[in-house]
JSON list of C-alpha atoms and ligand atoms in Angstrom, two decimals:
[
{"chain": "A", "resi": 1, "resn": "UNK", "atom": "CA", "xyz": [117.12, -48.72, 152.70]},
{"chain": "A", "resi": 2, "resn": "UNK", "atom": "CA", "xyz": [119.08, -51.83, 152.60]},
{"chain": "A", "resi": 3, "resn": "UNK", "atom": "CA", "xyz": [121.67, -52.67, 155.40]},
{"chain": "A", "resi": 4, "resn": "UNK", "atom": "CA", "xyz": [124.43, -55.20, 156.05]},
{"chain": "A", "resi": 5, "resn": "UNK", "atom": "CA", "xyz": [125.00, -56.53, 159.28]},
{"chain": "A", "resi": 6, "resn": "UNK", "atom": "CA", "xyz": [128.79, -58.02, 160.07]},
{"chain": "A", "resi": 7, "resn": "UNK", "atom": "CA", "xyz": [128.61, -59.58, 163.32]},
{"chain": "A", "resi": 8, "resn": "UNK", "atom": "CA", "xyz": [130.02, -63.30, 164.21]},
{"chain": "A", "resi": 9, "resn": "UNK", "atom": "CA", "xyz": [128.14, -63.35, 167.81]},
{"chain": "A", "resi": 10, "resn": "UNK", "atom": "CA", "xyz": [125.16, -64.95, 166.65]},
{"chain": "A", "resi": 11, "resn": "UNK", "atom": "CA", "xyz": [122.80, -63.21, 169.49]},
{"chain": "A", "resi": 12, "resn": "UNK", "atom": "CA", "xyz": [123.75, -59.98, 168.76]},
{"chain": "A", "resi": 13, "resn": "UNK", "atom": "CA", "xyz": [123.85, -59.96, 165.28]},
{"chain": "A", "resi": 14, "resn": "UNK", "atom": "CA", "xyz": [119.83, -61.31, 165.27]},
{"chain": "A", "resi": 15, "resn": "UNK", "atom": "CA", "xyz": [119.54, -58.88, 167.66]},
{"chain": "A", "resi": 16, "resn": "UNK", "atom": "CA", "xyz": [120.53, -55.95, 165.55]},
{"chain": "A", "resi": 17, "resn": "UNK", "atom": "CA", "xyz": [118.82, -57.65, 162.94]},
{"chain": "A", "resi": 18, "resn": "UNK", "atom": "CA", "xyz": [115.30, -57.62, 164.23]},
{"chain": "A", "resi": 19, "resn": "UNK", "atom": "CA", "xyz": [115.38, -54.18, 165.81]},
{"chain": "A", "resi": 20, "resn": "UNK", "atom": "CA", "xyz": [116.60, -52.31, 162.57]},
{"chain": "A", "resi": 21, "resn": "UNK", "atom": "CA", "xyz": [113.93, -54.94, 160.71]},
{"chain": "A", "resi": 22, "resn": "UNK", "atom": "CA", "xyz": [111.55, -53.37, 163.20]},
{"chain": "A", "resi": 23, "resn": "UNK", "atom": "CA", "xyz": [112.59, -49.98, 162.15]},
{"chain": "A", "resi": 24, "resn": "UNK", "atom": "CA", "xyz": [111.83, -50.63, 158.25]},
{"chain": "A", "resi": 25, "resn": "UNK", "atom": "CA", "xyz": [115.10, -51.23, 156.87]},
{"chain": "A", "resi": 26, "resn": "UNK", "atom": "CA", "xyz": [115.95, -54.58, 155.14]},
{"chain": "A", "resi": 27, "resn": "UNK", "atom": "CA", "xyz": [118.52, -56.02, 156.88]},
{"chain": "A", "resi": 28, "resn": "UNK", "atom": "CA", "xyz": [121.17, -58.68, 155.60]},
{"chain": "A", "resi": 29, "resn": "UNK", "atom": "CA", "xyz": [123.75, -60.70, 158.21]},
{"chain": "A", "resi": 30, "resn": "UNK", "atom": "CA", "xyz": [127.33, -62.30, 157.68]},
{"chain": "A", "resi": 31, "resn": "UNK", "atom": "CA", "xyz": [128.70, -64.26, 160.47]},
{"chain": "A", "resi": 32, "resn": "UNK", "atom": "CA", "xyz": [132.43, -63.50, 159.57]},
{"chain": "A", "resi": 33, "resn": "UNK", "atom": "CA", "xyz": [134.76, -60.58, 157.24]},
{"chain": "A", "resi": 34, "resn": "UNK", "atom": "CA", "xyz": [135.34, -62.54, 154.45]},
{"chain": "A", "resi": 35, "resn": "UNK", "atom": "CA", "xyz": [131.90, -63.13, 154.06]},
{"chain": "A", "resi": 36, "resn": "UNK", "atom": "CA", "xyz": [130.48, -59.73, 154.47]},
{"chain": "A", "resi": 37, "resn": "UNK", "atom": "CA", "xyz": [133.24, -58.20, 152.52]},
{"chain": "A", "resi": 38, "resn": "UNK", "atom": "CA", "xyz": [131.87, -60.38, 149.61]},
{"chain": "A", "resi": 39, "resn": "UNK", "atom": "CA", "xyz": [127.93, -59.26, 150.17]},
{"chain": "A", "resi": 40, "resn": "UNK", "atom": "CA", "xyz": [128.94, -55.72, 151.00]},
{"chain": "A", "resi": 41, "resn": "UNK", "atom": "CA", "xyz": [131.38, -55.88, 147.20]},
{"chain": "A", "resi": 42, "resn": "UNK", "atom": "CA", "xyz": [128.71, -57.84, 145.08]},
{"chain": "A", "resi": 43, "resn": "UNK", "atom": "CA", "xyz": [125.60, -56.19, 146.72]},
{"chain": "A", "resi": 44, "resn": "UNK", "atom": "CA", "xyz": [124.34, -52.79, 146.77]},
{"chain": "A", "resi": 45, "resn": "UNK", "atom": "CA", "xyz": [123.57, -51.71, 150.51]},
{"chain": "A", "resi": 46, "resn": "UNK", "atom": "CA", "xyz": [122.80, -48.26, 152.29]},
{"chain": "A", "resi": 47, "resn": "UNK", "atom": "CA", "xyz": [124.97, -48.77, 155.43]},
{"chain": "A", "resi": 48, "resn": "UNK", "atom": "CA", "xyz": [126.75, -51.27, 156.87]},
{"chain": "A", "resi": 49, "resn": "UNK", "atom": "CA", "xyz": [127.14, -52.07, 160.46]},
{"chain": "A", "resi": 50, "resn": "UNK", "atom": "CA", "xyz": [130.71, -53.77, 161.01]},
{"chain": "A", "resi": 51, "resn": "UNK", "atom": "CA", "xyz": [132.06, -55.71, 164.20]},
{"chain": "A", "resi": 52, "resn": "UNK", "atom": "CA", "xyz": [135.79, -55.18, 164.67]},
{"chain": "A", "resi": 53, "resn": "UNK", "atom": "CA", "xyz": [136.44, -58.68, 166.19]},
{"chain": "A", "resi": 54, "resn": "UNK", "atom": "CA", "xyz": [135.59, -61.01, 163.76]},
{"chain": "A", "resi": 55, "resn": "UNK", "atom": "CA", "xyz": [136.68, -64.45, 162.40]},
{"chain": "A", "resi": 56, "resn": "UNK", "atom": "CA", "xyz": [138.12, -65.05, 158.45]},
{"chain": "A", "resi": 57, "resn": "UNK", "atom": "CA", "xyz": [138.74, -61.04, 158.03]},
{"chain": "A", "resi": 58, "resn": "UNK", "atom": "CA", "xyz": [138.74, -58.51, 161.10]},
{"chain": "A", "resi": 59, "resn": "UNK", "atom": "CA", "xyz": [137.17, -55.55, 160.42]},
{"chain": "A", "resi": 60, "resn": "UNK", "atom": "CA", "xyz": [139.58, -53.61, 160.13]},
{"chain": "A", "resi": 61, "resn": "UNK", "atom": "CA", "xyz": [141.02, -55.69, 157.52]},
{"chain": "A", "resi": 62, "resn": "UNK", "atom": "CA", "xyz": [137.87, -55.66, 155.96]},
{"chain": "A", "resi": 63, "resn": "UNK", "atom": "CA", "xyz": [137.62, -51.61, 155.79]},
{"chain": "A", "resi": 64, "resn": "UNK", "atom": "CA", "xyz": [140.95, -51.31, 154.38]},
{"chain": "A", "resi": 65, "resn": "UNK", "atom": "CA", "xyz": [140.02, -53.53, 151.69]},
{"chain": "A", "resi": 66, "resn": "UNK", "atom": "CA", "xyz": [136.33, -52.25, 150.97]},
{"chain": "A", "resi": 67, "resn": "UNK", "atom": "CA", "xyz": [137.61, -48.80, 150.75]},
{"chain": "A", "resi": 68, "resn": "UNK", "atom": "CA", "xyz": [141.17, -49.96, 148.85]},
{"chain": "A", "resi": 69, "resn": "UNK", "atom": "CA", "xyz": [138.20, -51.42, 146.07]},
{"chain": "A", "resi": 70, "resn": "UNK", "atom": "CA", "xyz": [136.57, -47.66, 146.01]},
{"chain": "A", "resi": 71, "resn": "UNK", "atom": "CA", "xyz": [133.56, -48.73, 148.19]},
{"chain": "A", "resi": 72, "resn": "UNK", "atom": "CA", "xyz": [132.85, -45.47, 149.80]},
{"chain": "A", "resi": 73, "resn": "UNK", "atom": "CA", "xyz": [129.25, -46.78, 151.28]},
{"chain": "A", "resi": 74, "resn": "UNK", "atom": "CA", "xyz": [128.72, -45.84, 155.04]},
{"chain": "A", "resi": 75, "resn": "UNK", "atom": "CA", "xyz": [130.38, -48.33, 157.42]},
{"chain": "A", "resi": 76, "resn": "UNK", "atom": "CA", "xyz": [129.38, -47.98, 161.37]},
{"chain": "A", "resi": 77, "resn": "UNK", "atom": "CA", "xyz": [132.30, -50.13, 163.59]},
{"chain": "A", "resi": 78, "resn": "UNK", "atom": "CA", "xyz": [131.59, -51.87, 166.73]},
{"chain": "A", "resi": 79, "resn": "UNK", "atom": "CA", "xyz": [134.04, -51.69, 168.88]},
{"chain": "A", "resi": 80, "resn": "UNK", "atom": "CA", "xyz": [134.99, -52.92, 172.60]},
{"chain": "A", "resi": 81, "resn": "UNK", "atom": "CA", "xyz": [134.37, -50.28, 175.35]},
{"chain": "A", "resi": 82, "resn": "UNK", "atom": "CA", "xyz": [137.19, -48.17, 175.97]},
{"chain": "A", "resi": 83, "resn": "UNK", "atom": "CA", "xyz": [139.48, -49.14, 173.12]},
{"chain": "A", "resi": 84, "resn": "UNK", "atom": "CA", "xyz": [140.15, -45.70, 171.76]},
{"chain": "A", "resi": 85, "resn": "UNK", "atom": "CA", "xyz": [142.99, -46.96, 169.55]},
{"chain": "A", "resi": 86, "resn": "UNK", "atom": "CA", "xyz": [140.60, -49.44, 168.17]},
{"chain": "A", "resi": 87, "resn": "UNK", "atom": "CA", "xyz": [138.26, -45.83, 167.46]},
{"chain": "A", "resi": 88, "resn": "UNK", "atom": "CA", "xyz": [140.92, -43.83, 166.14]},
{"chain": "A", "resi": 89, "resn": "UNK", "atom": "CA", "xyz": [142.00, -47.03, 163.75]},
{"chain": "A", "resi": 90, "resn": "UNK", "atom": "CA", "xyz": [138.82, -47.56, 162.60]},
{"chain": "A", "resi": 91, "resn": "UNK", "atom": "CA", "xyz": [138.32, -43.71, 161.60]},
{"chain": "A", "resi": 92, "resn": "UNK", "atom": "CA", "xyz": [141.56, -43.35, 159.74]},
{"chain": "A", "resi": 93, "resn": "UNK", "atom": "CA", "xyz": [140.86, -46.84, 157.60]},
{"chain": "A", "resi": 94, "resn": "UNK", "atom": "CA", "xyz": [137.55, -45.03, 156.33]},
{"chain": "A", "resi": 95, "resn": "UNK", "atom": "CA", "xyz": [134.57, -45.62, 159.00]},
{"chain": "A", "resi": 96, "resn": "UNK", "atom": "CA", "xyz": [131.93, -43.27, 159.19]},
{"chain": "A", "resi": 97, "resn": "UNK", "atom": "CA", "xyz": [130.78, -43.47, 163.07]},
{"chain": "A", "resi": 98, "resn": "UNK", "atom": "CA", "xyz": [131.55, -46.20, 165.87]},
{"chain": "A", "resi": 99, "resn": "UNK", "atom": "CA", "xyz": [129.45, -47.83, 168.66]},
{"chain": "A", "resi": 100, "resn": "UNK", "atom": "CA", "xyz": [131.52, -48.94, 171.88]},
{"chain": "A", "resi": 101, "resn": "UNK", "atom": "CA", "xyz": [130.04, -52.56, 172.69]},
{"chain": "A", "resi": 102, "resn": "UNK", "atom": "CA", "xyz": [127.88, -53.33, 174.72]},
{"chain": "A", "resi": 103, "resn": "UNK", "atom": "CA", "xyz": [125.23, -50.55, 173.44]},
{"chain": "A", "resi": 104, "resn": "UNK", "atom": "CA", "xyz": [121.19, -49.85, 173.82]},
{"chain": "A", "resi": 105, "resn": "UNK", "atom": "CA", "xyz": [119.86, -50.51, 170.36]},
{"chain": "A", "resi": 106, "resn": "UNK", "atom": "CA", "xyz": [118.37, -47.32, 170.60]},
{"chain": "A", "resi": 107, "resn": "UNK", "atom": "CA", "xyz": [121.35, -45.61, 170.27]},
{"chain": "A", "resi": 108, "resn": "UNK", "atom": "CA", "xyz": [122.55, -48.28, 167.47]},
{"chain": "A", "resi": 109, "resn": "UNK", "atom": "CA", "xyz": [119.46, -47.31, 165.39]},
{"chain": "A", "resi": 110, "resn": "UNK", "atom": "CA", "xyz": [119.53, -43.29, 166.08]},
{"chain": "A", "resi": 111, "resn": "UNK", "atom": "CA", "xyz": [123.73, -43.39, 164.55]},
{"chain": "A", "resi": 112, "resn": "UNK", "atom": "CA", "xyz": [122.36, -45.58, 161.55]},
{"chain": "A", "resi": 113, "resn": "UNK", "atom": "CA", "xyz": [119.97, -43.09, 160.89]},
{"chain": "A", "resi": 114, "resn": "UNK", "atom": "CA", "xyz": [122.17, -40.47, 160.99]},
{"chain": "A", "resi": 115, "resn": "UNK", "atom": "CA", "xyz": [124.53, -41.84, 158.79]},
{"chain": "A", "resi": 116, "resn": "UNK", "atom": "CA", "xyz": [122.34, -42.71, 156.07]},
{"chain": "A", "resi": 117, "resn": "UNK", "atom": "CA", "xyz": [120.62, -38.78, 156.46]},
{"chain": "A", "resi": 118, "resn": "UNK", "atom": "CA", "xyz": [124.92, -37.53, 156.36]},
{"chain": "A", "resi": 119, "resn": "UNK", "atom": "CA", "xyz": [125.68, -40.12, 153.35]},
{"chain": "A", "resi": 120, "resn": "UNK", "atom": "CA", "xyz": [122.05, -39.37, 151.63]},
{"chain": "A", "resi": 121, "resn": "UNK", "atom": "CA", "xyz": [121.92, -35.10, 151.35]},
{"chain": "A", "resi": 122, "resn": "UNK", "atom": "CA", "xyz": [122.31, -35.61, 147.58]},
{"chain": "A", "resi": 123, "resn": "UNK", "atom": "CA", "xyz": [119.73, -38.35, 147.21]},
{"chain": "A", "resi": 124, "resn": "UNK", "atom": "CA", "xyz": [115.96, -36.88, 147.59]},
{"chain": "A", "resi": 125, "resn": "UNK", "atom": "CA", "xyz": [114.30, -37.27, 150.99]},
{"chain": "A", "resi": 126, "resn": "UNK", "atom": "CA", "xyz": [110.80, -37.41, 149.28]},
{"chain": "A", "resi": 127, "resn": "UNK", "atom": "CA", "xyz": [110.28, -39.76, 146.35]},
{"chain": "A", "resi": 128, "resn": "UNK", "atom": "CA", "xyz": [107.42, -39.10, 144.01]},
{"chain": "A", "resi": 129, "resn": "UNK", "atom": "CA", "xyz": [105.75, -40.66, 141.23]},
{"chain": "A", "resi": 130, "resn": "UNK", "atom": "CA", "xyz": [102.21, -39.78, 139.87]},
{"chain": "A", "resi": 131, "resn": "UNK", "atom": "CA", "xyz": [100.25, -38.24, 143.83]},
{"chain": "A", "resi": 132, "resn": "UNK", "atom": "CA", "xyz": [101.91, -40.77, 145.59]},
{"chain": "A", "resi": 133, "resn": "UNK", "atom": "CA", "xyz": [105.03, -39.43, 147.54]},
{"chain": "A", "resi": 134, "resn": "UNK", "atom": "CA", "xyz": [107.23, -41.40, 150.02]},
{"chain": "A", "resi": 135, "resn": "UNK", "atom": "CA", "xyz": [109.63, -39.59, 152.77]},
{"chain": "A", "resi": 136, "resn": "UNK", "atom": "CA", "xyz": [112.57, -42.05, 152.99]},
{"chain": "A", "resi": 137, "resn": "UNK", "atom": "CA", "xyz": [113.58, -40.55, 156.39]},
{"chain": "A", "resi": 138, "resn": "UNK", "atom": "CA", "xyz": [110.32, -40.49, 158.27]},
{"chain": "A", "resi": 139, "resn": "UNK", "atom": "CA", "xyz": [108.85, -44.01, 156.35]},
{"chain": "A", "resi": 140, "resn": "UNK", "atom": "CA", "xyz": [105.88, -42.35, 155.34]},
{"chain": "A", "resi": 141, "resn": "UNK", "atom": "CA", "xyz": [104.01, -42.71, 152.25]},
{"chain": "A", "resi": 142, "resn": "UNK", "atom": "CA", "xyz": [100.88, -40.29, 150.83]},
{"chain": "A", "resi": 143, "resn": "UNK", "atom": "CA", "xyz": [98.61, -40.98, 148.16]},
{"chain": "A", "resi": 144, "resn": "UNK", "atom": "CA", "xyz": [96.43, -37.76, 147.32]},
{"chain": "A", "resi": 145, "resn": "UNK", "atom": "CA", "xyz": [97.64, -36.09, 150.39]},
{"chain": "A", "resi": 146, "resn": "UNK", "atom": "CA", "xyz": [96.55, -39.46, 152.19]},
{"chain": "A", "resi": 147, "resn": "UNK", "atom": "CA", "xyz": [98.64, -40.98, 154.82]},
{"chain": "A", "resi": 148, "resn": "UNK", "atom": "CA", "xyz": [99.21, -44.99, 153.21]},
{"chain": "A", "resi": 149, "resn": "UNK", "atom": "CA", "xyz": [99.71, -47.43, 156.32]},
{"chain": "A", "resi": 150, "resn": "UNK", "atom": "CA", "xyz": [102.42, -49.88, 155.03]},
{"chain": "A", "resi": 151, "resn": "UNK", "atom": "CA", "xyz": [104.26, -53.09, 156.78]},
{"chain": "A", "resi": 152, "resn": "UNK", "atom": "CA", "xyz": [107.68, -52.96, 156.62]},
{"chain": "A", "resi": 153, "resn": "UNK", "atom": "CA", "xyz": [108.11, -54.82, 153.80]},
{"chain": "A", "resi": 154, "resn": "UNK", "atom": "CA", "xyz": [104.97, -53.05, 151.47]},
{"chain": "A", "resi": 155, "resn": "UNK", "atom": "CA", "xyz": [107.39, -49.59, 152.47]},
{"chain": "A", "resi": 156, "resn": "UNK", "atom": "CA", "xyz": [110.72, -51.48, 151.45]},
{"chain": "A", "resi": 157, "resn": "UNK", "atom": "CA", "xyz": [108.74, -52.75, 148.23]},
{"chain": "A", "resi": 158, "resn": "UNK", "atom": "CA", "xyz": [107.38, -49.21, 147.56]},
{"chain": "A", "resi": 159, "resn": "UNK", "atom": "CA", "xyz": [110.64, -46.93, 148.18]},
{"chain": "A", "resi": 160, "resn": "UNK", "atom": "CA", "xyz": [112.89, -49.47, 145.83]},
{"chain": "A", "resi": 161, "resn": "UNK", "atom": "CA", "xyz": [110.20, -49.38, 143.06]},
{"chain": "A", "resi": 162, "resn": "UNK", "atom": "CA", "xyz": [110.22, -45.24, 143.57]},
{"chain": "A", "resi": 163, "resn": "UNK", "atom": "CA", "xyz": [113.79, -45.09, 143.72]},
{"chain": "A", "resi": 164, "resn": "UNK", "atom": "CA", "xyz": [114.26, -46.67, 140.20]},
{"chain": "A", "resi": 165, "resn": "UNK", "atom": "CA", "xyz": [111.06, -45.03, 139.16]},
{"chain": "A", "resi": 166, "resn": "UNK", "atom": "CA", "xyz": [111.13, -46.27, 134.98]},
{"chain": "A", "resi": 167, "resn": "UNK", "atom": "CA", "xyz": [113.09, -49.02, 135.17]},
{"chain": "A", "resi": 168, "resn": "UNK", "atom": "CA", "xyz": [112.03, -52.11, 134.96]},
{"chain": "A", "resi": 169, "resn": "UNK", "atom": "CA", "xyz": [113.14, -53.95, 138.01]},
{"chain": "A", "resi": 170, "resn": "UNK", "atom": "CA", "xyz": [113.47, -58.15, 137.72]},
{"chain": "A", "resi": 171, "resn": "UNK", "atom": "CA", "xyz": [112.00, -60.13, 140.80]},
{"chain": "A", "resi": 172, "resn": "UNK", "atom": "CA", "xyz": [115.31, -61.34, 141.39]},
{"chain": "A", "resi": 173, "resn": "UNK", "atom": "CA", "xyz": [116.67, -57.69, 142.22]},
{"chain": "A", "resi": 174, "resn": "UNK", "atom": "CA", "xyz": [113.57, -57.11, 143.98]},
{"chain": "A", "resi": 175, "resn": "UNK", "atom": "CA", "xyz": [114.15, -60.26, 145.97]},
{"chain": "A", "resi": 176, "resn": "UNK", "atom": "CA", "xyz": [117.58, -58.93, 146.65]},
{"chain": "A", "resi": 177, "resn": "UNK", "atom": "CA", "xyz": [116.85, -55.40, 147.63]},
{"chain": "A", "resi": 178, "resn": "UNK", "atom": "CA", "xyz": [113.42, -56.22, 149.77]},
{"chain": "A", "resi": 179, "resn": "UNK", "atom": "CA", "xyz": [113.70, -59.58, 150.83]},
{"chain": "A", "resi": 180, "resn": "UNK", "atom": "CA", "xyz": [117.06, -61.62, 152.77]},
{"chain": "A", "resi": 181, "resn": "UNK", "atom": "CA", "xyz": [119.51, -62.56, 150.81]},
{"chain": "A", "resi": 182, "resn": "UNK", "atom": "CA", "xyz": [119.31, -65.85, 150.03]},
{"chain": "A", "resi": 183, "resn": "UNK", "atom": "CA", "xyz": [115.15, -66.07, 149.26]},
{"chain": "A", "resi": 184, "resn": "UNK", "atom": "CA", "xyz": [113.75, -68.52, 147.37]},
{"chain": "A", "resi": 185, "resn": "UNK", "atom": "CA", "xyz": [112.95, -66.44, 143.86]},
{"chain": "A", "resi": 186, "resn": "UNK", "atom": "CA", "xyz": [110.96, -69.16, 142.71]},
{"chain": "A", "resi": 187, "resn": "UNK", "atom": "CA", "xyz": [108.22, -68.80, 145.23]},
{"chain": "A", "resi": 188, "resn": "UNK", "atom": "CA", "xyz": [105.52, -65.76, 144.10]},
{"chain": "A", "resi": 189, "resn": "UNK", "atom": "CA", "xyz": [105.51, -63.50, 147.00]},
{"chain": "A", "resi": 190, "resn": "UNK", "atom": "CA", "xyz": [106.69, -60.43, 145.36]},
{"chain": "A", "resi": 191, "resn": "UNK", "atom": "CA", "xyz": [103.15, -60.88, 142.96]},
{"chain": "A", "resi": 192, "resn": "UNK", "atom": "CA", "xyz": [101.73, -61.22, 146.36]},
{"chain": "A", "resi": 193, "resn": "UNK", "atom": "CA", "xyz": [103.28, -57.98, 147.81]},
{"chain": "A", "resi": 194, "resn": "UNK", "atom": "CA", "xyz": [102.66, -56.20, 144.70]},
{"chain": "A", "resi": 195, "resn": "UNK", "atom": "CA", "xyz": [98.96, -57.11, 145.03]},
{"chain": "A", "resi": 196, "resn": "UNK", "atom": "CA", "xyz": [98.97, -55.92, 148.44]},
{"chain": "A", "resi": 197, "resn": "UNK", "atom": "CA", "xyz": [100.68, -52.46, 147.87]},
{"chain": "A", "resi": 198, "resn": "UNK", "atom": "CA", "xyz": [98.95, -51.81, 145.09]},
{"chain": "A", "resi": 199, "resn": "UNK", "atom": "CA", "xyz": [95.52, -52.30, 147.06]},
{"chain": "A", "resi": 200, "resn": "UNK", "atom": "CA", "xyz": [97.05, -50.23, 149.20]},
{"chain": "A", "resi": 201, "resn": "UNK", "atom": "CA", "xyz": [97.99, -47.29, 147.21]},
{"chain": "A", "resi": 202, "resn": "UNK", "atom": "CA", "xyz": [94.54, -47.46, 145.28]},
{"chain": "A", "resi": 203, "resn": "UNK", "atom": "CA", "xyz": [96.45, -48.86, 142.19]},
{"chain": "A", "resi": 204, "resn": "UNK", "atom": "CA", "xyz": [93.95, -50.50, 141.15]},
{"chain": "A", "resi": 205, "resn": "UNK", "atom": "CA", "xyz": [92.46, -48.76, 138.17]},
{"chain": "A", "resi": 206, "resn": "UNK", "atom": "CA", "xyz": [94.34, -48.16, 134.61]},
{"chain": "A", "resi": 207, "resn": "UNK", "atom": "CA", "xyz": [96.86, -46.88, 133.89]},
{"chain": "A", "resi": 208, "resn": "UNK", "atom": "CA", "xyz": [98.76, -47.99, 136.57]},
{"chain": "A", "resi": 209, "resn": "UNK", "atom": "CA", "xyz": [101.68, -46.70, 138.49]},
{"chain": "A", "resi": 210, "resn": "UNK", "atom": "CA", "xyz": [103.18, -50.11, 139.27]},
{"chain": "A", "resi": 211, "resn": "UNK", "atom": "CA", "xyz": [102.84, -51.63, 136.13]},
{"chain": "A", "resi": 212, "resn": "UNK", "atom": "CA", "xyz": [104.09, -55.47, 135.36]},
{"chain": "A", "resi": 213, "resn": "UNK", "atom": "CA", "xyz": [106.09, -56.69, 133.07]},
{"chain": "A", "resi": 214, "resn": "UNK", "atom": "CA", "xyz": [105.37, -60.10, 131.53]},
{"chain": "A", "resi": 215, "resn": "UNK", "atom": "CA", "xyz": [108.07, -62.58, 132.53]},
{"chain": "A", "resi": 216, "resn": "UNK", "atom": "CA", "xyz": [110.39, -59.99, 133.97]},
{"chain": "A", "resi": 217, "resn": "UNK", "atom": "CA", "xyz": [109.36, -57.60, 136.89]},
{"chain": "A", "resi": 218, "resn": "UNK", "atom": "CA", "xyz": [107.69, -54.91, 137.72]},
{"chain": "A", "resi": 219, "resn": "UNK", "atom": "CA", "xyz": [108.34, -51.24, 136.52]},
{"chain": "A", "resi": 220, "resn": "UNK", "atom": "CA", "xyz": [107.16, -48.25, 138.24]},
{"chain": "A", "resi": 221, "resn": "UNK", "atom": "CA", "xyz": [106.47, -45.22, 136.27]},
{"chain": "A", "resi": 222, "resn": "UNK", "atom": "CA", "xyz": [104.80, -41.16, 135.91]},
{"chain": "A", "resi": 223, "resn": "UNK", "atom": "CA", "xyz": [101.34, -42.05, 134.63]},
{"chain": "A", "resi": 224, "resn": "UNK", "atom": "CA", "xyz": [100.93, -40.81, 130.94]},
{"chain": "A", "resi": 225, "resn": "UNK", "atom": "CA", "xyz": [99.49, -37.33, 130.41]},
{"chain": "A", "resi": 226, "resn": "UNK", "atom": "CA", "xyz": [95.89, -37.58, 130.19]},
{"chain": "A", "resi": 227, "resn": "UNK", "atom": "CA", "xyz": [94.90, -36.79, 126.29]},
{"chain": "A", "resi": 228, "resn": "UNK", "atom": "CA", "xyz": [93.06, -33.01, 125.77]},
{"chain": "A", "resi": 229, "resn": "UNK", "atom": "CA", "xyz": [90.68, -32.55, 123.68]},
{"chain": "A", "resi": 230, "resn": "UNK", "atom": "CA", "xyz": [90.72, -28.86, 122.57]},
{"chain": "B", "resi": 301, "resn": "LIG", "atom": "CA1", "xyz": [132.98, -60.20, 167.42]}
]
């Protein structure tokens, strides 16, 4: 699960940053509105956590617009303590939940969780392709009825590749989806990380579930029925 981060006080925003990081979600920032509004409109994200005081484009501003362009992603607003105008505003423009400021990241993580399980019924909790199976709300992956022990990155890696099981993904969307948003897609670390989760999974033999694709990506796919001879 990918998630933006709109937040201009630099502390906090790294803040929320590392702890949802921590939590296995790739996380992107933007320091002001018109920024974010411009990842959160080219980008494809999960959730995004919005501050309401924020230079360029408030957040509110920003909502009205995002949702005025047909956006109807999750947005969580932060909001000063107390402001129950600022609550009830950010409701009506189209917010899905709101934090008062200051808050326990705790509590910050549990609401984005429970937004993206509200916003997610219709998309499957358990991805599967060949044995291996991946619960997107617990993180977990199984191989074989095997528990896989992933970092957070090998999981974010995994559950894109599941998610658009057959198609062949390009390691610049990868890079977008699993890495930050501005990564250096020359470098080889998603052949690194693909090497690494594919140990992990015990990949290793032919055919392959993760399966590369010269000069392009990688594709994930249902391993071909085994031929019978009868
Ligand atoms: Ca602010």
């Amino acid at each position: 699960m990918r998630i933006l981060v709109v937040e201009d006080e630099k502390k906090v925003a790294s803040f929320i940053k590392k702890g949802l990081q921590e939590e296995m979600y790739s996380v992107d920032v933007a320091h002001d509105g018109a920024t974010g509004l411009n990842m959160a409109t080219s980008e494809e994200y999960d959730a995004v956590v919005l501050d309401v005081m924020l230079p360029e484009k408030d957040g509110f501003t920003f909502l009205r617009e995002f949702r005025g362009m047909g956006h109807n992603t999750p947005v969580m607003i932060l909001t000063a303590r107390g402001a129950m105008e600022d609550r009830v505003m950010g409701l009506d423009l189209g917010a899905d939940d709101y934090l008062p400021k200051p808050f326990h990241f705790e509590e910050l993580a549990a609401r984005v969780r429970s937004l993206l399980r509200r916003t997610s019924q219709e998309k499957a909790t358990t991805l599967k392709c060949g044995d291996v199976s991946l619960d997107t709300i617990s993180h977990v992956a199984h191989r074989d009825g095997q528990t896989i022990d992933l970092t957070s990155k090998e999981y974010a890696l995994l559950e894109y590749l599941m998610r658009n099981k057959g198609r062949v993904l390009s390691r610049s969307l990868i890079t977008q989806h699993v890495w930050a948003y501005s990564f250096d897609t020359e470098s080889n670390i998603i052949d690194v990380y693909i090497k690494k989760l594919r140990k992990k999974i015990m990949d290793l033999e032919d055919p392959r579930l993760i399966r590369s694709v010269r000069g392009v990506g990688y594709v994930m796919q249902e391993p071909e029925p085994e031929q019978n001879e009868e």
